[in-house]
Amino acid sequence: GAYSLLLLVNLTKAVHHRHVVREHDIIDTLVRLLTVPDLGVTRSKIMTQLPAVLGQLCNEDDTREEIASQDGVIERLCDIYAQAPGGSELKCNVMFCLRQLCTGSRAIREEVGDRVLPIAVEELKIFHHLQDFASSCVLLLMTLATARKNCELMCKTQLLENLSYCISDIPHGQREEHHEWLSSLRQRLQDFQADAMPVGMLR
C-alpha cells in the first residue's frame, strides 16, 4: 500500500535499487496503478507517493522512455495534476514526475505544457511562499521553457509578472536557490521575448 510506496520512494534514490525494481518488473505494476480510473486522486495516500516513485525511476534514460511510452501515462499525470489541491504533496510529486518524463522529449514537453501551464502560472503566484511547492513548480516550468512553443504560451500568460511578484515577496532568509530559480526562469523568458521581437522593435 502507501507505506510500501513510501519505502520505494526512499529506496529508488539509489541507482542499485532502481535497477532491482526494474529487474522485478515492478514498473508495469506501478503504471497500472497510476492508470486505474477509480483510484481516488486527492484522498489517496497511494496516489500521493506513486508519482514520486515513477519520477525517481525516470533517472535512467531507458526506464524513462519505457514509462513515457505507456499508453495514457502522460495524460493521466496531467489529469491528476489538474485535480490535485494547490500546494499539496501530491501536486509536488506529480510535477517532479512530469519534469522527469519531459527530459529529452520536446513532444512530451509540449504536450505537458498545453495541459499544465495555465494552472502552474496561477498557482505559483498563490503558493510561492511554500518552498517545496514553489521549487517543484519553477523547476517544471524551467524544463518546459526549453521548448519554444511553451515559451510562447508562457509569455501570453501573466508568468513574467507573477515571477517578479514572487521574487519581491519572498522573505529574506529563505533558501537562496529559491530566488535563483525564479530569477533564472524570468531571465529565460525575457531573453525569449527579446529574441522573438522584430529587429525594429529592439531597444
CSV table of C-alpha atoms in Angstrom, one decimal:
chain,number,residue,atom,x,y,z
A,1,GLY,CA,0.0,0.0,0.0
A,2,ALA,CA,1.0,3.6,0.6
A,3,TYR,CA,3.8,2.6,3.1
A,4,SER,CA,5.4,0.3,0.6
A,5,LEU,CA,5.4,3.1,-2.0
A,6,LEU,CA,6.9,5.5,0.6
A,7,LEU,CA,9.6,2.9,1.2
A,8,LEU,CA,10.2,2.7,-2.6
A,9,VAL,CA,10.5,6.5,-2.8
A,10,ASN,CA,13.5,6.3,-0.5
A,11,LEU,CA,15.0,3.2,-1.9
A,12,THR,CA,14.8,4.3,-5.5
A,13,LYS,CA,17.1,7.3,-4.7
A,14,ALA,CA,19.9,4.8,-5.2
A,15,VAL,CA,20.9,3.5,-8.6
A,16,HIS,CA,21.3,-0.1,-7.5
A,17,HIS,CA,17.8,-0.2,-6.0
A,18,ARG,CA,16.3,1.3,-9.2
A,19,HIS,CA,17.9,-1.5,-11.2
A,20,VAL,CA,16.5,-4.1,-8.8
A,21,VAL,CA,13.0,-2.6,-9.2
A,22,ARG,CA,13.3,-2.8,-13.0
A,23,GLU,CA,14.6,-6.4,-12.9
A,24,HIS,CA,11.5,-7.5,-10.9
A,25,ASP,CA,9.0,-5.9,-13.4
A,26,ILE,CA,7.5,-3.6,-10.8
A,27,ILE,CA,7.3,-0.7,-13.3
A,28,ASP,CA,4.3,-2.3,-15.1
A,29,THR,CA,2.5,-2.7,-11.8
A,30,LEU,CA,3.2,1.0,-10.9
A,31,VAL,CA,1.9,2.1,-14.3
A,32,ARG,CA,-1.2,0.0,-13.9
A,33,LEU,CA,-1.9,1.6,-10.5
A,34,LEU,CA,-1.4,5.0,-12.0
A,35,THR,CA,-4.0,4.5,-14.7
A,36,VAL,CA,-6.7,2.9,-12.5
A,37,PRO,CA,-9.6,5.3,-13.2
A,38,ASP,CA,-11.5,4.8,-9.9
A,39,LEU,CA,-8.5,5.2,-7.6
A,40,GLY,CA,-9.2,8.3,-5.7
A,41,VAL,CA,-6.8,11.1,-6.6
A,42,THR,CA,-7.0,13.8,-3.9
A,43,ARG,CA,-7.6,11.5,-0.9
A,44,SER,CA,-5.5,8.5,-1.9
A,45,LYS,CA,-2.2,8.0,0.0
A,46,ILE,CA,-1.2,5.6,-2.7
A,47,MET,CA,-1.6,8.2,-5.4
A,48,THR,CA,0.4,10.7,-3.4
A,49,GLN,CA,3.5,8.5,-3.4
A,50,LEU,CA,3.1,6.8,-6.8
A,51,PRO,CA,4.3,9.8,-9.0
A,52,ALA,CA,7.4,10.2,-6.7
A,53,VAL,CA,8.4,6.6,-7.3
A,54,LEU,CA,7.9,6.8,-11.0
A,55,GLY,CA,9.8,10.1,-11.1
A,56,GLN,CA,12.8,8.5,-9.3
A,57,LEU,CA,12.8,5.6,-11.7
A,58,CYS,CA,13.0,8.1,-14.6
A,59,ASN,CA,16.6,8.9,-13.7
A,60,GLU,CA,17.6,6.2,-16.1
A,61,ASP,CA,17.0,7.0,-19.8
A,62,ASP,CA,15.8,3.6,-20.8
A,63,THR,CA,13.3,3.4,-17.8
A,64,ARG,CA,12.1,6.9,-18.5
A,65,GLU,CA,11.4,6.1,-22.2
A,66,GLU,CA,9.6,2.9,-21.1
A,67,ILE,CA,7.3,4.7,-18.7
A,68,ALA,CA,6.7,7.6,-21.1
A,69,SER,CA,5.7,5.2,-23.9
A,70,GLN,CA,3.0,3.5,-21.9
A,71,ASP,CA,-0.5,4.5,-23.1
A,72,GLY,CA,-2.2,7.1,-21.0
A,73,VAL,CA,0.7,7.8,-18.6
A,74,ILE,CA,1.3,11.5,-19.6
A,75,GLU,CA,-2.5,12.2,-19.9
A,76,ARG,CA,-3.2,10.6,-16.5
A,77,LEU,CA,-0.5,12.5,-14.8
A,78,CYS,CA,-1.8,15.8,-16.3
A,79,ASP,CA,-5.3,14.9,-15.1
A,80,ILE,CA,-4.1,14.2,-11.6
A,81,TYR,CA,-2.1,17.5,-11.7
A,82,ALA,CA,-5.3,19.3,-12.6
A,83,GLN,CA,-7.3,17.7,-9.8
A,84,ALA,CA,-4.7,17.9,-7.0
A,85,PRO,CA,-5.0,20.7,-4.5
A,86,GLY,CA,-2.6,23.6,-5.0
A,87,GLY,CA,0.4,23.4,-2.7
A,88,SER,CA,-0.1,19.8,-1.8
A,89,GLU,CA,2.4,17.0,-1.6
A,90,LEU,CA,0.5,15.2,-4.4
A,91,LYS,CA,0.9,18.1,-6.7
A,92,CYS,CA,4.6,18.4,-5.9
A,93,ASN,CA,5.2,14.8,-6.7
A,94,VAL,CA,3.3,14.9,-9.9
A,95,MET,CA,5.3,18.0,-11.0
A,96,PHE,CA,8.5,16.1,-10.2
A,97,CYS,CA,7.4,13.1,-12.3
A,98,LEU,CA,6.3,15.2,-15.2
A,99,ARG,CA,9.6,17.1,-15.2
A,100,GLN,CA,11.5,13.8,-15.3
A,101,LEU,CA,9.4,12.5,-18.2
A,102,CYS,CA,9.9,15.7,-20.1
A,103,THR,CA,13.6,15.3,-20.1
A,104,GLY,CA,14.9,14.5,-23.6
A,105,SER,CA,11.5,14.7,-25.4
A,106,ARG,CA,10.3,18.0,-26.9
A,107,ALA,CA,7.0,16.3,-27.8
A,108,ILE,CA,6.3,15.4,-24.2
A,109,ARG,CA,7.3,18.9,-23.1
A,110,GLU,CA,4.8,20.5,-25.5
A,111,GLU,CA,2.0,18.1,-24.5
A,112,VAL,CA,2.6,18.7,-20.8
A,113,GLY,CA,2.9,22.5,-21.4
A,114,ASP,CA,-0.5,22.6,-23.1
A,115,ARG,CA,-2.1,20.8,-20.2
A,116,VAL,CA,-0.4,22.3,-17.1
A,117,LEU,CA,0.9,25.8,-17.9
A,118,PRO,CA,-2.3,27.8,-17.2
A,119,ILE,CA,-2.7,26.1,-13.8
A,120,ALA,CA,1.0,26.3,-12.9
A,121,VAL,CA,1.2,30.0,-13.7
A,122,GLU,CA,-1.7,30.9,-11.4
A,123,GLU,CA,-0.8,28.6,-8.6
A,124,LEU,CA,2.8,29.8,-8.5
A,125,LYS,CA,1.6,33.2,-7.5
A,126,ILE,CA,-0.7,31.9,-4.9
A,127,PHE,CA,1.6,29.3,-3.3
A,128,HIS,CA,5.0,30.7,-3.9
A,129,HIS,CA,5.6,31.0,-0.1
A,130,LEU,CA,5.5,27.2,0.2
A,131,GLN,CA,9.2,26.5,-0.7
A,132,ASP,CA,8.9,22.9,-1.7
A,133,PHE,CA,5.8,23.6,-3.9
A,134,ALA,CA,7.3,26.7,-5.5
A,135,SER,CA,10.6,24.9,-6.2
A,136,SER,CA,8.8,22.0,-7.8
A,137,CYS,CA,6.7,24.4,-9.9
A,138,VAL,CA,9.6,26.5,-11.1
A,139,LEU,CA,11.8,23.5,-11.9
A,140,LEU,CA,9.0,22.1,-14.0
A,141,LEU,CA,8.4,25.5,-15.7
A,142,MET,CA,12.2,25.8,-16.5
A,143,THR,CA,12.1,22.3,-18.1
A,144,LEU,CA,9.0,23.2,-20.1
A,145,ALA,CA,10.6,26.5,-21.2
A,146,THR,CA,13.3,24.7,-23.2
A,147,ALA,CA,10.5,24.2,-25.8
A,148,ARG,CA,9.8,27.3,-27.9
A,149,LYS,CA,6.1,26.6,-28.0
A,150,ASN,CA,5.9,26.6,-24.3
A,151,CYS,CA,7.9,29.9,-24.0
A,152,GLU,CA,5.3,31.4,-26.4
A,153,LEU,CA,2.5,30.1,-24.1
A,154,MET,CA,4.2,31.4,-21.0
A,155,CYS,CA,4.7,34.9,-22.5
A,156,LYS,CA,1.0,35.0,-23.3
A,157,THR,CA,0.1,34.4,-19.6
A,158,GLN,CA,0.9,36.5,-16.6
A,159,LEU,CA,4.0,34.4,-15.8
A,160,LEU,CA,6.6,37.2,-16.0
A,161,GLU,CA,4.5,39.4,-13.8
A,162,ASN,CA,3.9,36.6,-11.4
A,163,LEU,CA,7.6,35.8,-11.2
A,164,SER,CA,8.5,39.4,-10.5
A,165,TYR,CA,5.9,39.4,-7.7
A,166,CYS,CA,7.1,36.2,-6.2
A,167,ILE,CA,10.8,37.3,-6.2
A,168,SER,CA,9.9,40.5,-4.4
A,169,ASP,CA,7.5,38.8,-2.0
A,170,ILE,CA,9.8,36.0,-0.7
A,171,PRO,CA,11.0,36.8,2.8
A,172,HIS,CA,14.7,37.2,3.4
A,173,GLY,CA,16.2,34.1,4.9
A,174,GLN,CA,14.5,31.6,2.7
A,175,ARG,CA,16.7,29.3,0.5
A,176,GLU,CA,18.9,31.3,-1.9
A,177,GLU,CA,18.3,28.8,-4.7
A,178,HIS,CA,14.6,29.6,-4.5
A,179,HIS,CA,15.4,33.2,-5.6
A,180,GLU,CA,17.9,31.9,-8.1
A,181,TRP,CA,15.4,29.5,-9.8
A,182,LEU,CA,12.7,32.2,-10.0
A,183,SER,CA,15.2,34.8,-11.4
A,184,SER,CA,16.6,32.3,-13.9
A,185,LEU,CA,13.2,31.4,-15.3
A,186,ARG,CA,12.3,35.1,-15.5
A,187,GLN,CA,15.5,35.8,-17.4
A,188,ARG,CA,14.9,32.9,-19.8
A,189,LEU,CA,11.5,34.3,-20.7
A,190,GLN,CA,12.9,37.9,-21.0
A,191,ASP,CA,15.6,36.6,-23.4
A,192,PHE,CA,13.0,34.7,-25.4
A,193,GLN,CA,10.9,37.8,-25.7
A,194,ALA,CA,13.9,39.8,-26.9
A,195,ASP,CA,14.9,37.2,-29.4
A,196,ALA,CA,11.3,36.9,-30.7
A,197,MET,CA,10.9,40.7,-31.1
A,198,PRO,CA,11.3,42.1,-34.6
A,199,VAL,CA,14.6,43.9,-35.1
A,200,GLY,CA,13.0,47.3,-35.4
A,201,MET,CA,11.3,47.0,-32.0
A,202,LEU,CA,14.5,46.1,-30.1
A,203,ARG,CA,15.9,48.9,-28.0
